[in-house]
C-alpha positions as MATLAB code, in Angstrom:
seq = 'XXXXXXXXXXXXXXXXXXXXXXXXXXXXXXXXXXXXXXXXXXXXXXXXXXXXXXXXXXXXXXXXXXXXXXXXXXXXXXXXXXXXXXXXXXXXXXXXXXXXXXXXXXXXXXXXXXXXXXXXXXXXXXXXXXXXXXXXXXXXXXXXXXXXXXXXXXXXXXXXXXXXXXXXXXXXXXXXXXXXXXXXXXXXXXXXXXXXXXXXXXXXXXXXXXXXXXXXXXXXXXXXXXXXXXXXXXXXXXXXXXXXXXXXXXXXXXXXXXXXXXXXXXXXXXXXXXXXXXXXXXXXXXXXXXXXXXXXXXXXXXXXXXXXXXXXXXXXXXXXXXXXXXXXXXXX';
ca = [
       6.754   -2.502  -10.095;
       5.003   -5.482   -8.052;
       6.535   -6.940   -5.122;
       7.358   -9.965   -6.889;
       9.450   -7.506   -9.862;
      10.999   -5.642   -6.904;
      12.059   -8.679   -5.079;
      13.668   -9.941   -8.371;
      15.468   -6.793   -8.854;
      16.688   -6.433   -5.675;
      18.229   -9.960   -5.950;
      20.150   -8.948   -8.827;
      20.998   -5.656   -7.593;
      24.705   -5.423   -9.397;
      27.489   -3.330   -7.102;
      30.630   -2.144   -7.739;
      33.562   -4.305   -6.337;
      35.534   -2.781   -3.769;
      38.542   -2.116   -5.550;
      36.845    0.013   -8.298;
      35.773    2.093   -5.502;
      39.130    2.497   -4.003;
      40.008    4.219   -7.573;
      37.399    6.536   -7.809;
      37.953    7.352   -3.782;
      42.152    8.126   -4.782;
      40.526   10.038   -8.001;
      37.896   12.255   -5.924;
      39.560   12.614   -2.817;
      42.889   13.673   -4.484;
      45.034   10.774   -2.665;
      47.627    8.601   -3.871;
      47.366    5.152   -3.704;
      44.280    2.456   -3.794;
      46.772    0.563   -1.245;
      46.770    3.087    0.936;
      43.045    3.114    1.623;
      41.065    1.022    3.406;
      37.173   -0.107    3.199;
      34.864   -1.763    5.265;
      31.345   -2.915    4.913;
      28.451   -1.306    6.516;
      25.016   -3.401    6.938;
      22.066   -0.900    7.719;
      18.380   -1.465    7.459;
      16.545   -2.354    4.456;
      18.137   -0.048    1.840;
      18.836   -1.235   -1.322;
      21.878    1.025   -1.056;
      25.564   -0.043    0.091;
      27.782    1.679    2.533;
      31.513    1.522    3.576;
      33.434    3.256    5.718;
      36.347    4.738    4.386;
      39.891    4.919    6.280;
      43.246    5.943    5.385;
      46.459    7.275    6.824;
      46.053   10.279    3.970;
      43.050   11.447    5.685;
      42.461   12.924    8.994;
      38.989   11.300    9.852;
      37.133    8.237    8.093;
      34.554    9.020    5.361;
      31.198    7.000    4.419;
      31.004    5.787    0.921;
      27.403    5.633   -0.153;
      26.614    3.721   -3.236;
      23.694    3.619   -4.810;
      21.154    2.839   -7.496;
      18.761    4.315   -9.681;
      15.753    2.575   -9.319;
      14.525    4.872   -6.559;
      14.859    8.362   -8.054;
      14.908    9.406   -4.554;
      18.148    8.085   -3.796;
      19.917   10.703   -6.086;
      18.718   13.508   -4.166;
      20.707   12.838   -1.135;
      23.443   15.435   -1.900;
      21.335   17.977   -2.502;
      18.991   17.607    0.293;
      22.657   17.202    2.980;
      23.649   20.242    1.654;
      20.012   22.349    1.961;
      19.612   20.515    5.512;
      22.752   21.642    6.694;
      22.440   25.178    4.894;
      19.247   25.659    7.466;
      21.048   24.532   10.422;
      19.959   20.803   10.782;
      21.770   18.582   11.469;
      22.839   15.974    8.627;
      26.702   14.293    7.225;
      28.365   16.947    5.663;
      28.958   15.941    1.462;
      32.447   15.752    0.936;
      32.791   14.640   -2.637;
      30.385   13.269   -5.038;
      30.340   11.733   -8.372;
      26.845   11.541  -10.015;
      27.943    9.008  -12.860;
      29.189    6.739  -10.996;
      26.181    7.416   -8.332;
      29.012    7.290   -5.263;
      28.898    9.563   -2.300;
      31.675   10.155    0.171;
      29.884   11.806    3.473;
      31.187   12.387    6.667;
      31.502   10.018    9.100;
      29.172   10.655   11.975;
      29.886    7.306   13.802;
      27.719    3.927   13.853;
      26.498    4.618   16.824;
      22.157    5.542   16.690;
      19.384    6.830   18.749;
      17.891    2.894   18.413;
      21.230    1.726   19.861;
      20.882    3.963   23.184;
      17.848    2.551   23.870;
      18.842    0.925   27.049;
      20.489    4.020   28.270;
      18.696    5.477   31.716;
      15.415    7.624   30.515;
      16.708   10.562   31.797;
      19.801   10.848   29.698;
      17.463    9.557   26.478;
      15.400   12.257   27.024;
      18.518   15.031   26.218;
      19.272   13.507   23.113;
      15.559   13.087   21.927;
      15.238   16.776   23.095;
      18.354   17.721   21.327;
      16.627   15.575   17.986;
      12.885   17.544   18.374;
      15.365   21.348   18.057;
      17.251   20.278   15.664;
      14.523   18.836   13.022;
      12.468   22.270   13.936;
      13.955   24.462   10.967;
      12.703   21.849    8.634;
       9.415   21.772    9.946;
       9.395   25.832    9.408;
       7.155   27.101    6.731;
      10.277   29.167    5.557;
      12.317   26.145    4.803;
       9.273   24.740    2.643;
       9.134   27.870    0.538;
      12.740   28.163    0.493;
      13.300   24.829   -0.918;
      10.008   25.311   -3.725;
      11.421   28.431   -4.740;
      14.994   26.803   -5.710;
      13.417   23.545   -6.653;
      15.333   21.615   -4.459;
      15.228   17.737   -5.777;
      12.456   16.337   -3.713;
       9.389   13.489   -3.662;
       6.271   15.076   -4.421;
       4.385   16.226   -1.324;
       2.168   13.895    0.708;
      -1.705   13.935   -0.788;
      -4.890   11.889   -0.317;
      -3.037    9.396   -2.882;
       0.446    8.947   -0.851;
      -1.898    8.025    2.459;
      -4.268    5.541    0.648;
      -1.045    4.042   -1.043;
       0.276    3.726    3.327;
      -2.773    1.959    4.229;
      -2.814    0.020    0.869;
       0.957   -1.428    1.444;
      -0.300   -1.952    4.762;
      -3.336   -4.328    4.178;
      -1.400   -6.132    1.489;
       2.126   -6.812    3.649;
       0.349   -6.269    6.804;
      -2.896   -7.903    7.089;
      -3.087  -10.564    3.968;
       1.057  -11.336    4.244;
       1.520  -11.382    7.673;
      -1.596  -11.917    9.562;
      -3.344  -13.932    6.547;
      -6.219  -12.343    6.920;
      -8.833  -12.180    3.847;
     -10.123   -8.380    5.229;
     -13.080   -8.155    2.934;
     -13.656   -5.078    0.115;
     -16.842   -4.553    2.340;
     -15.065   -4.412    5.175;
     -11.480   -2.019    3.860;
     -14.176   -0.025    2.514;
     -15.229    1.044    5.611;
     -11.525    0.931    6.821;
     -10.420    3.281    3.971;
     -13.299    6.004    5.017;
     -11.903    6.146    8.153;
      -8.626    7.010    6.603;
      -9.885    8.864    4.317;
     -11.278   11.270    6.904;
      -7.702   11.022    8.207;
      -5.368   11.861    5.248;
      -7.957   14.704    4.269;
      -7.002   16.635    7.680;
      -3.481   15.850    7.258;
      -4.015   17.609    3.615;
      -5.841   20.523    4.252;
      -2.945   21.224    7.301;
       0.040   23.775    6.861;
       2.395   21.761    4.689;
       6.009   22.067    5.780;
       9.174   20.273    4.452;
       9.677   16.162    6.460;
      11.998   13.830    6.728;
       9.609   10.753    5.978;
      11.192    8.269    7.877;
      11.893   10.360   11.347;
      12.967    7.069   13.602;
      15.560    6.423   15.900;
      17.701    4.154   13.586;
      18.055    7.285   11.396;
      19.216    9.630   14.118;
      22.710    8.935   14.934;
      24.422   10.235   17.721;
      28.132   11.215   18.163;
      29.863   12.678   21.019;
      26.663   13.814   22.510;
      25.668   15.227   18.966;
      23.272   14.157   16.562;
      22.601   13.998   13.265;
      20.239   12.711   10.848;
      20.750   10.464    8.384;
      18.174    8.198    5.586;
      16.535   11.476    4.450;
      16.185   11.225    0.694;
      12.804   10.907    0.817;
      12.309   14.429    1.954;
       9.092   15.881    0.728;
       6.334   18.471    1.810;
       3.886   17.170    4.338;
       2.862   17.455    7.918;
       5.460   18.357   10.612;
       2.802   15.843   12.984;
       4.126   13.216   10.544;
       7.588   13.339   11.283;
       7.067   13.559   15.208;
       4.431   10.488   14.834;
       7.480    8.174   13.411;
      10.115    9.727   16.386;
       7.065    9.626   19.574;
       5.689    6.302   17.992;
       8.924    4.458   17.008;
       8.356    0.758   16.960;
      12.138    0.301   17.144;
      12.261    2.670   20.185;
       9.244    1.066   21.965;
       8.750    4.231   24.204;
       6.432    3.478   27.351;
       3.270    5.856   27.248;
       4.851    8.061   30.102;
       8.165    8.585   27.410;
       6.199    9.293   24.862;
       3.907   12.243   26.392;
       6.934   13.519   28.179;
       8.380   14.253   24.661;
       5.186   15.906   23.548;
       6.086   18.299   25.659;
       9.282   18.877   24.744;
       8.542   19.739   21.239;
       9.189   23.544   20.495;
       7.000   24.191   18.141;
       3.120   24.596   17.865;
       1.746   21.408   16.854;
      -2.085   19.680   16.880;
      -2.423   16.844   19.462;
      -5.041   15.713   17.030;
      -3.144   15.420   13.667;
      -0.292   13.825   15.397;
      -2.288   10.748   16.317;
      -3.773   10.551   12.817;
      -0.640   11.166   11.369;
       0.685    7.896   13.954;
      -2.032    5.518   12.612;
      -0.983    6.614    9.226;
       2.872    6.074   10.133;
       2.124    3.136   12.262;
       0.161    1.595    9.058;
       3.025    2.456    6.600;
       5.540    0.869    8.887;
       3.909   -2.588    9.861;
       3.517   -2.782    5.584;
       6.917   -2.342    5.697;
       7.854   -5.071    8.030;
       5.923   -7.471    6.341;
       7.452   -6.745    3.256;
      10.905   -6.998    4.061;
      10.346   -9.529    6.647;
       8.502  -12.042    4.190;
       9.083  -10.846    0.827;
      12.850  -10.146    1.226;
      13.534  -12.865    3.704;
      15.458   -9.999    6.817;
      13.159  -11.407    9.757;
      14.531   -9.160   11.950;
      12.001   -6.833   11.306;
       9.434   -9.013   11.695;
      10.232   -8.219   15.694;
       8.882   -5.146   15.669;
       5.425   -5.732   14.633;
       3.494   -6.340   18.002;
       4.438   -3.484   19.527;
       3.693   -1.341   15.848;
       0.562   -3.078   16.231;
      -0.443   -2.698   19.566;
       0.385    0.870   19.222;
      -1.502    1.320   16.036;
      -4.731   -0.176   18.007;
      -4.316    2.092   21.297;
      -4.294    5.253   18.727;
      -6.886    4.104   16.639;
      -9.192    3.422   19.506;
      -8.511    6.900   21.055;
      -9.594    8.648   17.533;
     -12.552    6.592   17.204;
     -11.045    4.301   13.882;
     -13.916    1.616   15.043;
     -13.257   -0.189   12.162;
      -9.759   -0.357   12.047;
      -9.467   -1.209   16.079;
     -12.563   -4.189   15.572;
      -9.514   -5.411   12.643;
      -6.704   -5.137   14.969;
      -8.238   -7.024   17.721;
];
């Protein structure tokens, strides 16, 4: 679908009014009246999805109602994936009904409070949650979870390959450099772009794949009386665990100073390549100014326009360490 079909689709996306999902709450919840209930709007992000929360004096603690759609296949295998996350000991909303027909989820609550919120908070109390985040994403970065989840064919994406990380720096010279920065960038000159990431996504390949979240950032880490859990992970797929802890160290949301950042390198408990992480950053970094250019231009939420000179200044710092001299010359 081209970003002009997308945008077109999205503006026509067609939900469910509010009191049709009061029914099928009474009907799946077992309560008794629509009247009884009560539903409030949630606004997060870019999804395509909507979400409510979900009160009533028939239940003890508010729910989430997730609706969704099916033009991203992904977005059906969020029950699945809670349920195998949570089976392994990571943190994630527990599923407390679902009906796939009517593609409605009720999830448990875990507050609207997120990791991208706190980010004011005094460094030294950030630095316990993002430690608490970093153990609790490390089963899923286990090669045991990856086989686990092959072996009973858990829903998934398909597993990052050379394709997936040209299609990143693709979506980012289209959104990125032509929409935002209106920049021609040359076939001669991506060429030489694309070799360098080439070079890149072929490490990242040839790595141990494990099982990732995809979209590892503080807005999808919320945090509730001192706990956290994650949320935003139906893309789920096999990849690189240095891909998941590239979006949390490199966060453009979180804008980490270069002290914060190497202080939580060493706080992750796992074996990891110092190397591979910074590819996998320019790769992230890449994905995720696309991303704002999209949804900043295309679909009109400026917000997230904000974000892009610190995505891109960190995107140059890490491409100038590994030696991307065409992609830094771009940058600059």
């Amino acid at each position: 679908m081209s970003g002009s079909d997308r945008f077109a689709y999205l503006a026509h996306l067609e939900f469910k009014p509010q009191s049709e999902l009061l029914e099928l709450s009474v009907t799946q919840l077992g309560l008794s009246q629509p009247e009884n209930l009560f539903l409030e709007e949630i606004e997060k992000g870019g999804s395509e999805r909507r979400f409510y929360r979900l009160s009533s004096c028939e239940i003890e603690r508010s729910l989430i109602v997730l609706e969704y759609g099916s033009h991203k296949k992904e977005n059906g295998y969020y029950a699945a994936i809670a349920r195998f996350m949570e089976s392994c000991g990571v943190p994630a909303p527990r599923i407390v009904a679902e009906n796939e027909l009517e593609q409605v989820l009720w999830v448990e609550d875990v507050g609207s409070l997120d990791l991208h919120d706190l980010s004011g908070t005094r460094w030294g109390e950030l630095k316990v949650l993002y430690e608490k985040v970093l153990h609790g994403v490390a089963p899923l970065h286990g090669v045991e979870a990856c086989q686990r989840a092959l072996e009973e064919d858990l829903p998934m994406m398909p597993g990052f390959d050379e394709a997936s990380y040209q299609w990143e720096r693709d979506y980012f010279r289209e959104n990125f450099l032509i929409r935002v920065l209106a920049q021609s960038c040359p076939d001669q000159e991506w060429m030489r772009i694309e070799e360098e990431g080439r070079r890149s996504a072929l490490m990242l390949c040839q790595a141990e794949q494990v099982l990732v979240h995809r979209d590892f950032q503080s807005q999808n880490i919320m945090v509730h009386e001192n706990q956290i859990a994650f949320i935003d992970f139906q893309g789920l797929r096999p990849g690189v665990a240095e891909y998941d802890l590239a979006s949390l160290i490199y966060d453009p949301y979180a804008r980490l100073s270069s002290a914060q950042q190497k202080e939580l390198v060493e706080l992750i408990p796992y074996s990891f390549s110092d190397e591979l992480l910074k590819r996998a950053g320019v790769q992230r970094l890449m994905q995720a100014l696309g991303a704002y250019g999209y949804l900043g231009i295309v679909q009109g939420k400026q917000w997230f326009l904000q974000h892009i000179d610190f995505a891109q200044a960190q995107l140059l710092e890490l491409a100038a360490e590994l030696g991307l001299n065409n992609l830094a010359a771009r940058l600059r």
